[in-house]
Amino acid sequence: MPLLDVRDLKVVFQRKGAEPFTAVDGVGFAVEPGQTVGLVGESGCGKSVTSLAIMGLLPRRGNRVTGEVLFEDTDLLRLRPQDLRDRRGRDIGMIFQDPLSSLNPVIPLGLQVAEVLERHQGKTRQAALRQARELLDAVGIPDPARRLREFPHQLSGGMRQRALIAIALACKPRLLIADEPTTALDVTIQAQILALLKDLVDRSGTALVMITHDLGVVAGLCDTVNVLYAGKVVERAVRHDLFADPRHPYTHGLLRSVPRLDADRGGRLHQIRGSVSDNIPWPDGCAFAPRCDRVIDDCIGATVPLTPTRRRDGALRCTNPVPLEVPA
Amino acid sequence: MVRVVLRRLSQLGVTLIALMTLIFFWLRSLPGGPVDALLGERATPQTRETLTRALGYDQPIWVQYGRFLRNVVTGDFGNSIRTGEPVADVISRAFPATVELALAAIVIAVGLGIPLGYLAARHHGRLLDNATIVVTLVGISVPIFFLGYLLKDWLTQGTHLFPPSGRISTGVENTGVTGFFVLDGLLTREWDASADALWHLILPAVTLATIPLAIIVRITRAGVLDVLDEDYVRTADAKGLRNATIRKRHVLRNALLPVVTTIGLQTGTLLAGAVLTEKVYNWGGLGTLITDSISGSRDYPVLQALILLAAVVFIVVNLLVDLSYAVIDPRVRVR
Ligand SMILES: Nc1ncnc2c1ncn2[C@@H]1O[C@H](COP(=O)(O)OP(=O)(O)OP(=O)(O)O)[C@@H](O)[C@H]1O
Ligand code: SF4
Ligand SMILES: [Mg+2]
């Protein structure tokens, strides 16, 4: 049984005086205990909104969330707000993109770690701070006793993200959601943070939902990958299958637009033409069609469903997929 | 922290000397002078000259200026031209009255302003919030004079709910200790004097508090709304913290930063408002003193000291604001 089972998740933003906007359009995926699942897609495809909807962290007003978010058979979308509060930080931890703005500038780091332990484990301030020191130590922050008393602006970017990881993992949650945790960091620091995350989830058996637009992150970390486009899952595959044989033209394009060391020198990097914001003149049909090289009539006329493929855990939303490469 | 205070104090010294110079020459450049004002137009040249010499106005202006600076440094501001008393006495009699009034107004403005602003933010976009925006706009725009007389009219003349003027009723015994009548009553256990003084204080304080109150409500509301959108509040939510903890620990403290700045910026408005308020309620503080010192005779020594005092208050308040800012926000603390 999956630990997290997201089914037909839909988020519609409704602003006064504006057209309703469907940011997440029937997303579904599952995460087994201890598994690392990737959500990949370009900016604006709905990755963050999906994760916030799972956590119940979307703004209280101005949106409608439907579908199911089953966490060990409990539908988080139907929990009372105070019951969901009991689970956030305890059963599910979350890390955000910008470590500086995600920490409170006027509160010492120690308390920001300790407060989650006080809340969920009923620890006293003193005991919580003692454990906070161990947690900071465990995520590789040097001189943790001193850092406890410091404020976020006194830490480097990588250190801040380590602190946020310590906070998210403090109560040993069974699921961690990381929303582009390395995007705001230097490249060298990115690698360290990813290695740390991988190490921590491997050792503790925590399941991880890794949100990223970076296929390199996926390649290094994820067991299964969901590719999102315009609020929908367009392809799902285990990591090896996805990289070896991308079937959806969008995934295919994404992979070909990644620079590779072994590519021909002077060979041009592939680009997907257009951008997500291209208007889609047809109500149903494939949202990628305006940018797709393989578009056929069927892509536009009717809804293209997400159908399982014959590969393990595979699924695909495409009427004219890239053919499987046949080994010569 | 200590270094900041020291630096600020030395800035204070420089500012004051510059200000004194400015005041000294400015007052003397005005047409008409204290001698004319004291003696009237029909005085003989003889009398006129005697008085000019007695007051030292016959000396070259640089000598006057030097003597004046020396006196200021030694705390001697001379005698009031109007009453002949030492300026220090005149001012120290009026000073506590104004401070008491201003403090009461600040307590009202901050004590009500922050909770109301917070409440409005929690009801963002709903009736209470919209009502707050309208009411505070009225509060900011209503002239103090008008509001003062209006309250006085309603609540003292017809209904006798509050005393119309003064700081204490005649016949109520109060022993002066600090010059703050409400506090004095508590210190000397003259409870009825304290209560009576408080009774007199309420209307003037409310009048003076209106504008800063309205401003603080608005700033708090805006601050809370801004902070609620911050990433760290979302992080706090992701930790599953209780709402009360999030509000107290994560929202309010950050939202108060602009409020603290505002309080400092309001000092000038408050001083100006005090002059008007004291006029309406015949309060007998610095505001009354300023009016008297300008309108009758041109009481240079008192005026000089008053302007200096205003500057000191201004600078000290802003120093306190900076210090409390540093207490709230570690980013501005100097290491
Ligand atoms: N509160 C909101 N109100 C209205 N629209 C929103 C809101 N939050 C997000 N959106 C819209 O939903 C869409 C998906 O946004 P989301 O933040 O999930 O993208 P993303 O995939 O995380 O992109 P990025 O890589 O830039 O983080 C965007 O078009 C965004 O403008
Ligand atoms: S459904 Fe058609 S348009 Fe869409 S990706 Fe597949 S081939 Fe391209
Ligand atoms: Mg995002």
Coordinates of N, CA and C in Angstrom, one line a residue, chain B residues 49-253:
Chain B
E49 N 16.4 102.3 26.7 CA 17.9 102.1 26.7 C 18.3 101.3 28.0
T50 N 17.7 101.8 29.1 CA 18.0 101.1 30.4 C 17.7 99.6 30.3
L51 N 16.5 99.3 29.8 CA 16.1 97.9 29.7 C 17.0 97.2 28.7
T52 N 17.3 97.8 27.6 CA 18.1 97.1 26.6 C 19.5 96.7 27.3
R53 N 20.0 97.7 28.1 CA 21.3 97.4 28.7 C 21.1 96.3 29.8
A54 N 20.0 96.4 30.5 CA 19.8 95.4 31.6 C 19.7 94.0 31.0
L55 N 19.1 93.9 29.9 CA 18.9 92.6 29.3 C 20.1 92.1 28.5
G56 N 21.1 93.1 28.3 CA 22.3 92.7 27.6 C 22.2 92.8 26.1
Y57 N 21.1 93.4 25.6 CA 20.9 93.4 24.2 C 21.7 94.6 23.5
D58 N 22.5 95.4 24.3 CA 23.3 96.4 23.7 C 24.6 95.9 23.3
Q59 N 25.0 94.8 23.8 CA 26.3 94.2 23.4 C 26.3 93.8 22.0
P60 N 27.5 93.7 21.4 CA 27.6 93.1 20.0 C 27.0 91.7 20.0
I61 N 26.4 91.4 18.9 CA 25.7 90.1 18.8 C 26.5 88.9 19.0
W62 N 27.8 89.0 18.7 CA 28.7 87.9 18.9 C 29.0 87.6 20.4
V63 N 29.0 88.7 21.1 CA 29.2 88.6 22.5 C 27.9 88.0 23.2
Q64 N 26.8 88.5 22.7 CA 25.5 87.9 23.2 C 25.5 86.4 22.9
Y65 N 25.9 86.0 21.7 CA 25.9 84.6 21.3 C 26.8 83.8 22.1
G66 N 28.1 84.3 22.3 CA 29.0 83.6 23.2 C 28.5 83.4 24.6
R67 N 27.9 84.4 25.1 CA 27.4 84.3 26.5 C 26.3 83.3 26.5
F68 N 25.5 83.4 25.5 CA 24.3 82.5 25.4 C 24.8 81.0 25.4
L69 N 25.7 80.7 24.5 CA 26.2 79.3 24.5 C 26.8 78.9 25.8
R70 N 27.6 79.8 26.4 CA 28.2 79.4 27.7 C 27.1 79.1 28.7
N71 N 26.1 79.9 28.7 CA 25.0 79.7 29.7 C 24.3 78.4 29.4
V72 N 24.0 78.2 28.2 CA 23.3 76.9 27.8 C 24.1 75.7 28.3
V73 N 25.4 75.7 28.1 CA 26.2 74.6 28.5 C 26.2 74.4 30.0
T74 N 26.1 75.5 30.7 CA 26.1 75.4 32.2 C 24.6 75.3 32.7
G75 N 23.7 75.2 31.8 CA 22.3 74.9 32.2 C 21.6 76.2 32.6
D76 N 22.2 77.4 32.3 CA 21.6 78.6 32.7 C 20.9 79.3 31.5
F77 N 19.6 79.3 31.4 CA 19.0 79.8 30.3 C 18.5 81.3 30.5
G78 N 18.9 81.8 31.6 CA 18.5 83.2 31.9 C 17.1 83.2 32.5
N79 N 16.5 84.4 32.6 CA 15.2 84.6 33.1 C 14.2 84.9 32.1
S80 N 13.0 84.5 32.4 CA 11.9 84.8 31.4 C 11.7 86.3 31.4
I81 N 11.5 86.8 30.2 CA 11.3 88.3 30.1 C 9.9 88.6 30.6
R82 N 9.0 87.7 30.4 CA 7.6 88.0 30.8 C 7.4 88.0 32.3
T83 N 7.9 86.9 33.0 CA 7.6 86.8 34.4 C 8.8 87.1 35.3
G84 N 10.0 87.1 34.7 CA 11.2 87.4 35.5 C 11.8 86.1 36.2
E85 N 11.0 85.0 36.1 CA 11.5 83.8 36.8 C 12.6 83.2 36.0
P86 N 13.5 82.4 36.6 CA 14.5 81.6 35.8 C 13.7 80.7 34.8
V87 N 14.3 80.6 33.6 CA 13.7 79.8 32.5 C 13.5 78.4 33.0
A88 N 14.6 77.9 33.6 CA 14.6 76.5 34.0 C 13.3 76.2 34.9
D89 N 13.0 77.1 35.8 CA 11.8 76.9 36.7 C 10.5 76.9 35.9
V90 N 10.4 77.9 35.0 CA 9.2 78.0 34.2 C 9.0 76.7 33.4
I91 N 10.1 76.2 32.8 CA 9.9 75.0 32.0 C 9.7 73.8 32.8
S92 N 10.4 73.7 33.9 CA 10.3 72.4 34.6 C 8.9 72.3 35.3
R93 N 8.2 73.5 35.4 CA 6.9 73.4 35.9 C 5.9 72.9 34.8
A94 N 6.2 73.3 33.6 CA 5.2 72.9 32.5 C 5.6 71.6 31.9
F95 N 6.9 71.2 31.9 CA 7.3 70.0 31.3 C 6.5 68.7 31.6
P96 N 6.4 68.4 33.0 CA 5.8 67.2 33.3 C 4.3 67.1 32.9
A97 N 3.6 68.3 32.8 CA 2.3 68.3 32.4 C 2.2 67.8 30.9
T98 N 3.1 68.2 30.1 CA 3.0 67.8 28.7 C 3.5 66.4 28.5
V99 N 4.5 66.0 29.3 CA 4.9 64.6 29.2 C 3.8 63.7 29.6
E100 N 3.1 64.0 30.7 CA 2.0 63.2 31.1 C 1.0 63.0 30.1
L101 N 0.7 64.2 29.4 CA -0.3 64.1 28.4 C 0.1 63.3 27.2
A102 N 1.4 63.5 26.8 CA 1.9 62.8 25.6 C 2.0 61.3 25.9
L103 N 2.5 61.0 27.1 CA 2.6 59.5 27.4 C 1.3 58.9 27.4
A104 N 0.3 59.5 28.0 CA -1.1 59.0 28.0 C -1.6 58.8 26.6
A105 N -1.3 59.7 25.7 CA -1.7 59.6 24.3 C -1.0 58.5 23.6
I106 N 0.3 58.3 23.9 CA 1.0 57.2 23.3 C 0.5 55.9 23.8
V107 N 0.2 55.8 25.1 CA -0.3 54.5 25.6 C -1.6 54.2 24.9
I108 N -2.5 55.2 24.8 CA -3.8 54.9 24.1 C -3.5 54.5 22.6
A109 N -2.7 55.2 22.0 CA -2.5 55.0 20.5 C -1.9 53.6 20.3
V110 N -0.9 53.2 21.1 CA -0.2 51.9 20.9 C -1.1 50.8 21.4
G111 N -1.6 51.1 22.6 CA -2.4 50.0 23.3 C -3.7 49.6 22.5
L112 N -4.3 50.6 21.9 CA -5.5 50.2 21.1 C -5.1 50.0 19.6
G113 N -4.1 50.7 19.1 CA -3.8 50.7 17.7 C -3.3 49.3 17.2
I114 N -2.4 48.7 18.0 CA -1.8 47.4 17.6 C -2.9 46.3 17.6
P115 N -3.7 46.2 18.7 CA -4.7 45.1 18.6 C -5.8 45.4 17.5
L116 N -6.2 46.7 17.3 CA -7.2 47.0 16.3 C -6.6 46.7 14.9
G117 N -5.4 47.1 14.7 CA -4.8 46.9 13.4 C -4.7 45.4 13.1
Y118 N -4.3 44.6 14.1 CA -4.2 43.2 14.0 C -5.5 42.6 13.7
L119 N -6.5 43.0 14.4 CA -7.9 42.5 14.2 C -8.4 42.8 12.7
A120 N -8.1 44.0 12.3 CA -8.5 44.3 10.9 C -7.8 43.4 9.9
A121 N -6.5 43.2 10.1 CA -5.8 42.3 9.2 C -6.4 40.9 9.2
R122 N -6.8 40.4 10.4 CA -7.4 39.0 10.4 C -8.7 39.0 9.7
H123 N -9.4 40.1 9.6 CA -10.7 40.2 8.9 C -10.5 40.8 7.5
H124 N -9.3 40.6 6.9 CA -9.0 41.2 5.7 C -10.1 41.1 4.6
G125 N -10.5 42.3 4.1 CA -11.5 42.2 3.0 C -12.9 42.1 3.5
R126 N -13.1 41.9 4.8 CA -14.5 41.8 5.3 C -14.9 43.1 6.0
L127 N -16.1 43.1 6.5 CA -16.7 44.3 7.0 C -15.8 45.0 8.0
L128 N -15.4 44.3 9.0 CA -14.6 45.0 10.1 C -13.4 45.7 9.5
D129 N -12.7 45.0 8.5 CA -11.6 45.6 7.9 C -11.9 46.9 7.2
N130 N -12.9 46.8 6.4 CA -13.3 48.0 5.6 C -13.7 49.1 6.5
A131 N -14.5 48.8 7.5 CA -14.9 49.8 8.5 C -13.7 50.5 9.1
T132 N -12.6 49.7 9.4 CA -11.4 50.2 10.0 C -10.7 51.2 9.1
I133 N -10.7 50.8 7.8 CA -10.1 51.7 6.8 C -10.8 53.1 6.8
V134 N -12.1 53.0 6.8 CA -12.8 54.3 6.7 C -12.6 55.1 8.0
V135 N -12.8 54.5 9.1 CA -12.8 55.2 10.4 C -11.4 55.8 10.6
T136 N -10.3 55.0 10.3 CA -9.0 55.6 10.5 C -8.7 56.7 9.6
L137 N -9.3 56.7 8.4 CA -9.1 57.8 7.5 C -9.7 59.0 8.1
V138 N -10.9 58.9 8.6 CA -11.5 60.0 9.3 C -10.6 60.5 10.5
G139 N -10.1 59.5 11.2 CA -9.3 59.8 12.4 C -8.0 60.6 12.0
I140 N -7.4 60.3 10.8 CA -6.2 60.9 10.4 C -6.6 62.4 10.0
S141 N -7.7 62.5 9.3 CA -8.0 63.8 8.7 C -8.7 64.8 9.6
V142 N -9.2 64.4 10.8 CA -10.0 65.4 11.6 C -9.0 66.3 12.3
P143 N -9.2 67.6 12.2 CA -8.3 68.6 12.9 C -8.4 68.4 14.4
I144 N -7.3 68.5 15.1 CA -7.2 68.3 16.5 C -8.1 69.3 17.2
F145 N -8.0 70.6 16.8 CA -8.8 71.6 17.4 C -10.3 71.3 17.4
F146 N -10.7 70.9 16.2 CA -12.1 70.6 16.0 C -12.6 69.5 16.9
L147 N -11.8 68.4 16.8 CA -12.1 67.2 17.6 C -12.1 67.6 19.1
G148 N -11.1 68.4 19.6 CA -11.0 68.7 21.0 C -12.2 69.5 21.4
Y149 N -12.7 70.5 20.7 CA -13.8 71.3 21.1 C -15.1 70.4 21.0
L150 N -15.1 69.5 20.0 CA -16.3 68.7 19.8 C -16.5 67.8 21.1
L151 N -15.4 67.1 21.5 CA -15.5 66.2 22.6 C -15.8 67.0 23.9
K152 N -15.2 68.2 24.0 CA -15.4 69.0 25.1 C -16.9 69.4 25.2
D153 N -17.4 69.8 24.0 CA -18.8 70.2 24.0 C -19.7 69.1 24.4
W154 N -19.5 67.9 23.8 CA -20.4 66.8 24.1 C -20.3 66.3 25.6
L155 N -19.1 66.1 26.0 CA -18.8 65.3 27.2 C -18.6 66.1 28.4
T156 N -18.4 67.4 28.3 CA -18.3 68.2 29.5 C -19.4 69.2 29.7
Q157 N -19.7 70.0 28.7 CA -20.8 71.0 28.9 C -22.1 70.4 29.3
G158 N -22.7 69.6 28.3 CA -24.0 69.1 28.5 C -24.1 68.0 29.6
T159 N -23.2 67.0 29.4 CA -23.4 65.8 30.2 C -22.5 65.8 31.5
H160 N -21.5 66.6 31.6 CA -20.7 66.7 32.8 C -20.0 65.4 33.0
L161 N -19.7 64.6 32.0 CA -19.1 63.3 32.2 C -17.6 63.5 32.5
F162 N -17.0 64.6 31.9 CA -15.6 64.9 32.2 C -15.4 66.3 32.6
P163 N -14.4 66.7 33.3 CA -14.1 68.1 33.6 C -13.7 68.8 32.3
P164 N -14.1 70.0 32.1 CA -13.8 70.7 30.9 C -12.3 71.2 30.7
S165 N -11.6 71.4 31.8 CA -10.3 71.9 31.6 C -9.4 71.8 32.8
G166 N -8.1 72.0 32.7 CA -7.2 71.9 33.8 C -6.7 70.5 34.0
R167 N -5.8 70.3 35.0 CA -5.3 69.0 35.2 C -5.8 68.4 36.5
I168 N -6.4 69.2 37.4 CA -6.9 68.7 38.6 C -8.0 69.7 39.1
S169 N -9.0 69.2 39.9 CA -10.0 70.1 40.4 C -9.5 70.9 41.5
T170 N -10.0 72.2 41.6 CA -9.5 73.0 42.7 C -10.1 72.4 44.0
G171 N -9.3 72.4 45.0 CA -9.7 71.9 46.3 C -9.2 70.5 46.5
V172 N -8.8 69.8 45.4 CA -8.2 68.5 45.6 C -6.7 68.6 46.0
E173 N -6.4 68.0 47.1 CA -5.0 68.1 47.6 C -4.1 67.2 46.8
N174 N -3.0 67.7 46.3 CA -2.0 66.8 45.7 C -0.6 67.4 46.0
T175 N 0.2 66.4 46.5 CA 1.6 66.8 46.8 C 2.5 66.6 45.6
G176 N 3.2 67.5 45.2 CA 4.0 67.4 44.0 C 5.3 66.5 44.3
V177 N 5.5 65.5 43.5 CA 6.7 64.7 43.6 C 7.4 64.7 42.3
T178 N 6.8 64.1 41.3 CA 7.4 64.1 40.0 C 6.8 65.2 39.1
G179 N 5.6 65.7 39.4 CA 4.9 66.6 38.6 C 3.9 65.9 37.6
F180 N 4.0 64.6 37.6 CA 3.0 63.8 36.9 C 1.9 63.6 37.9
F181 N 0.7 64.3 37.8 CA -0.3 64.3 38.8 C -0.8 62.9 39.1
V182 N -1.1 62.1 38.1 CA -1.6 60.8 38.3 C -0.6 59.9 39.1
L183 N 0.6 60.0 38.7 CA 1.7 59.2 39.4 C 1.9 59.7 40.8
D184 N 1.9 61.1 41.0 CA 2.1 61.7 42.3 C 1.1 61.1 43.3
G185 N -0.2 61.1 42.8 CA -1.3 60.7 43.7 C -1.0 59.2 44.2
L186 N -0.5 58.4 43.3 CA -0.2 57.0 43.6 C 0.9 56.9 44.6
L187 N 2.0 57.8 44.3 CA 3.2 57.7 45.2 C 2.9 58.2 46.6
T188 N 2.0 59.2 46.7 CA 1.8 59.7 48.1 C 0.5 59.2 48.7
R189 N 0.0 58.2 48.0 CA -1.3 57.5 48.4 C -2.5 58.5 48.6
E190 N -2.4 59.6 47.8 CA -3.6 60.4 47.7 C -4.4 59.9 46.6
W191 N -5.2 58.9 46.9 CA -5.9 58.2 45.8 C -6.9 59.1 45.0
D192 N -7.6 59.9 45.8 CA -8.6 60.7 45.1 C -7.9 61.7 44.2
A193 N -6.7 62.2 44.6 CA -6.0 63.2 43.7 C -5.6 62.5 42.4
S194 N -5.2 61.3 42.6 CA -4.8 60.5 41.4 C -6.0 60.3 40.5
A195 N -7.1 59.9 41.1 CA -8.3 59.6 40.3 C -8.8 60.9 39.6
D196 N -8.7 62.0 40.3 CA -9.2 63.2 39.8 C -8.3 63.7 38.6
A197 N -7.0 63.5 38.8 CA -6.1 63.9 37.7 C -6.3 63.0 36.5
L198 N -6.5 61.7 36.7 CA -6.8 60.8 35.6 C -8.1 61.2 34.9
W199 N -9.0 61.6 35.6 CA -10.3 62.1 35.1 C -10.1 63.3 34.2
H200 N -9.2 64.2 34.6 CA -8.9 65.3 33.8 C -8.1 65.0 32.5
L201 N -7.3 63.9 32.7 CA -6.4 63.5 31.6 C -7.1 62.9 30.4
I202 N -8.2 62.2 30.7 CA -8.7 61.3 29.6 C -9.1 62.1 28.3
L203 N -9.9 63.1 28.4 CA -10.3 63.8 27.2 C -9.1 64.4 26.4
P204 N -8.2 65.1 27.1 CA -7.1 65.6 26.3 C -6.3 64.5 25.7
A205 N -6.0 63.4 26.4 CA -5.2 62.4 25.9 C -5.9 61.7 24.7
V206 N -7.2 61.5 24.8 CA -7.9 60.9 23.6 C -7.8 61.8 22.4
T207 N -8.0 63.1 22.7 CA -7.9 64.1 21.6 C -6.5 64.0 20.9
L208 N -5.5 64.0 21.7 CA -4.1 64.0 21.2 C -3.8 62.6 20.6
A209 N -4.4 61.6 21.1 CA -4.1 60.2 20.6 C -4.7 59.9 19.2
T210 N -5.7 60.6 18.8 CA -6.5 60.2 17.7 C -5.7 60.0 16.4
I211 N -4.9 61.0 16.0 CA -4.1 60.8 14.8 C -3.1 59.7 14.9
P212 N -2.3 59.7 15.9 CA -1.3 58.5 16.0 C -2.0 57.2 16.1
L213 N -3.2 57.2 16.8 CA -3.9 55.9 16.9 C -4.3 55.4 15.5
A214 N -4.9 56.3 14.7 CA -5.4 55.9 13.4 C -4.2 55.5 12.5
I215 N -3.1 56.2 12.7 CA -1.9 55.8 11.9 C -1.4 54.4 12.3
I216 N -1.3 54.2 13.6 CA -0.8 52.9 14.1 C -1.7 51.8 13.7
V217 N -3.0 52.0 13.7 CA -3.9 50.9 13.3 C -3.6 50.5 11.8
R218 N -3.4 51.6 11.0 CA -3.2 51.3 9.6 C -1.8 50.6 9.3
I219 N -0.8 51.1 10.0 CA 0.5 50.5 9.8 C 0.5 49.1 10.3
T220 N -0.1 48.8 11.5 CA -0.1 47.5 12.0 C -0.9 46.5 11.0
R221 N -2.0 47.0 10.5 CA -2.8 46.2 9.6 C -2.0 45.9 8.4
A222 N -1.4 46.9 7.8 CA -0.6 46.6 6.6 C 0.6 45.7 6.9
G223 N 1.2 45.9 8.1 CA 2.4 45.1 8.4 C 2.0 43.6 8.6
V224 N 0.9 43.4 9.3 CA 0.4 42.0 9.5 C 0.1 41.4 8.1
L225 N -0.6 42.1 7.2 CA -0.9 41.5 5.9 C 0.3 41.2 5.2
D226 N 1.3 42.0 5.2 CA 2.6 41.7 4.5 C 3.2 40.5 5.1
V227 N 3.3 40.4 6.4 CA 4.0 39.3 7.0 C 3.3 38.0 6.8
L228 N 2.0 38.0 6.8 CA 1.2 36.8 6.5 C 1.6 36.1 5.2
D229 N 2.0 36.9 4.3 CA 2.4 36.4 2.9 C 3.8 35.9 2.9
E230 N 4.6 36.1 4.0 CA 6.0 35.8 4.0 C 6.2 34.3 4.0
D231 N 7.3 33.9 3.4 CA 7.6 32.5 3.3 C 7.8 31.8 4.7
Y232 N 8.4 32.6 5.6 CA 8.6 32.0 6.9 C 7.3 31.7 7.7
V233 N 6.3 32.4 7.3 CA 5.0 32.0 8.0 C 4.5 30.7 7.4
R234 N 4.7 30.5 6.1 CA 4.4 29.3 5.5 C 5.2 28.1 6.1
T235 N 6.5 28.4 6.3 CA 7.3 27.4 7.0 C 6.8 27.0 8.4
A236 N 6.4 28.1 9.1 CA 5.8 27.8 10.4 C 4.5 27.0 10.3
D237 N 3.7 27.2 9.3 CA 2.5 26.4 9.0 C 2.9 25.0 8.7
A238 N 4.0 24.9 7.9 CA 4.4 23.5 7.5 C 4.9 22.7 8.7
K239 N 5.4 23.4 9.7 CA 5.8 22.7 10.9 C 4.6 22.2 11.8
G240 N 3.4 22.7 11.4 CA 2.2 22.3 12.1 C 2.1 23.1 13.4
L241 N 2.8 24.2 13.6 CA 2.6 25.0 14.8 C 1.2 25.5 15.0
R242 N 0.8 25.7 16.2 CA -0.5 26.2 16.5 C -0.7 27.6 16.0
N243 N -1.9 27.9 15.7 CA -2.2 29.3 15.2 C -1.7 30.4 16.1
A244 N -2.0 30.1 17.4 CA -1.6 31.2 18.4 C -0.1 31.4 18.4
T245 N 0.7 30.3 18.3 CA 2.1 30.4 18.3 C 2.6 31.1 17.1
I246 N 2.0 30.8 15.9 CA 2.4 31.4 14.7 C 2.2 32.9 14.8
R247 N 1.0 33.3 15.3 CA 0.7 34.7 15.4 C 1.6 35.4 16.3
K248 N 1.8 34.9 17.5 CA 2.6 35.6 18.5 C 4.1 35.7 18.1
R249 N 4.6 34.5 17.8 CA 6.0 34.4 17.6 C 6.5 34.8 16.2
H250 N 5.7 34.4 15.2 CA 6.2 34.7 13.8 C 5.6 35.9 13.1
V251 N 4.4 36.2 13.4 CA 3.7 37.3 12.7 C 3.9 38.6 13.4
L252 N 3.5 38.7 14.7 CA 3.4 40.0 15.3 C 4.7 40.7 15.4
R253 N 5.8 39.9 15.8 CA 7.1 40.6 16.0 C 7.6 41.3 14.7

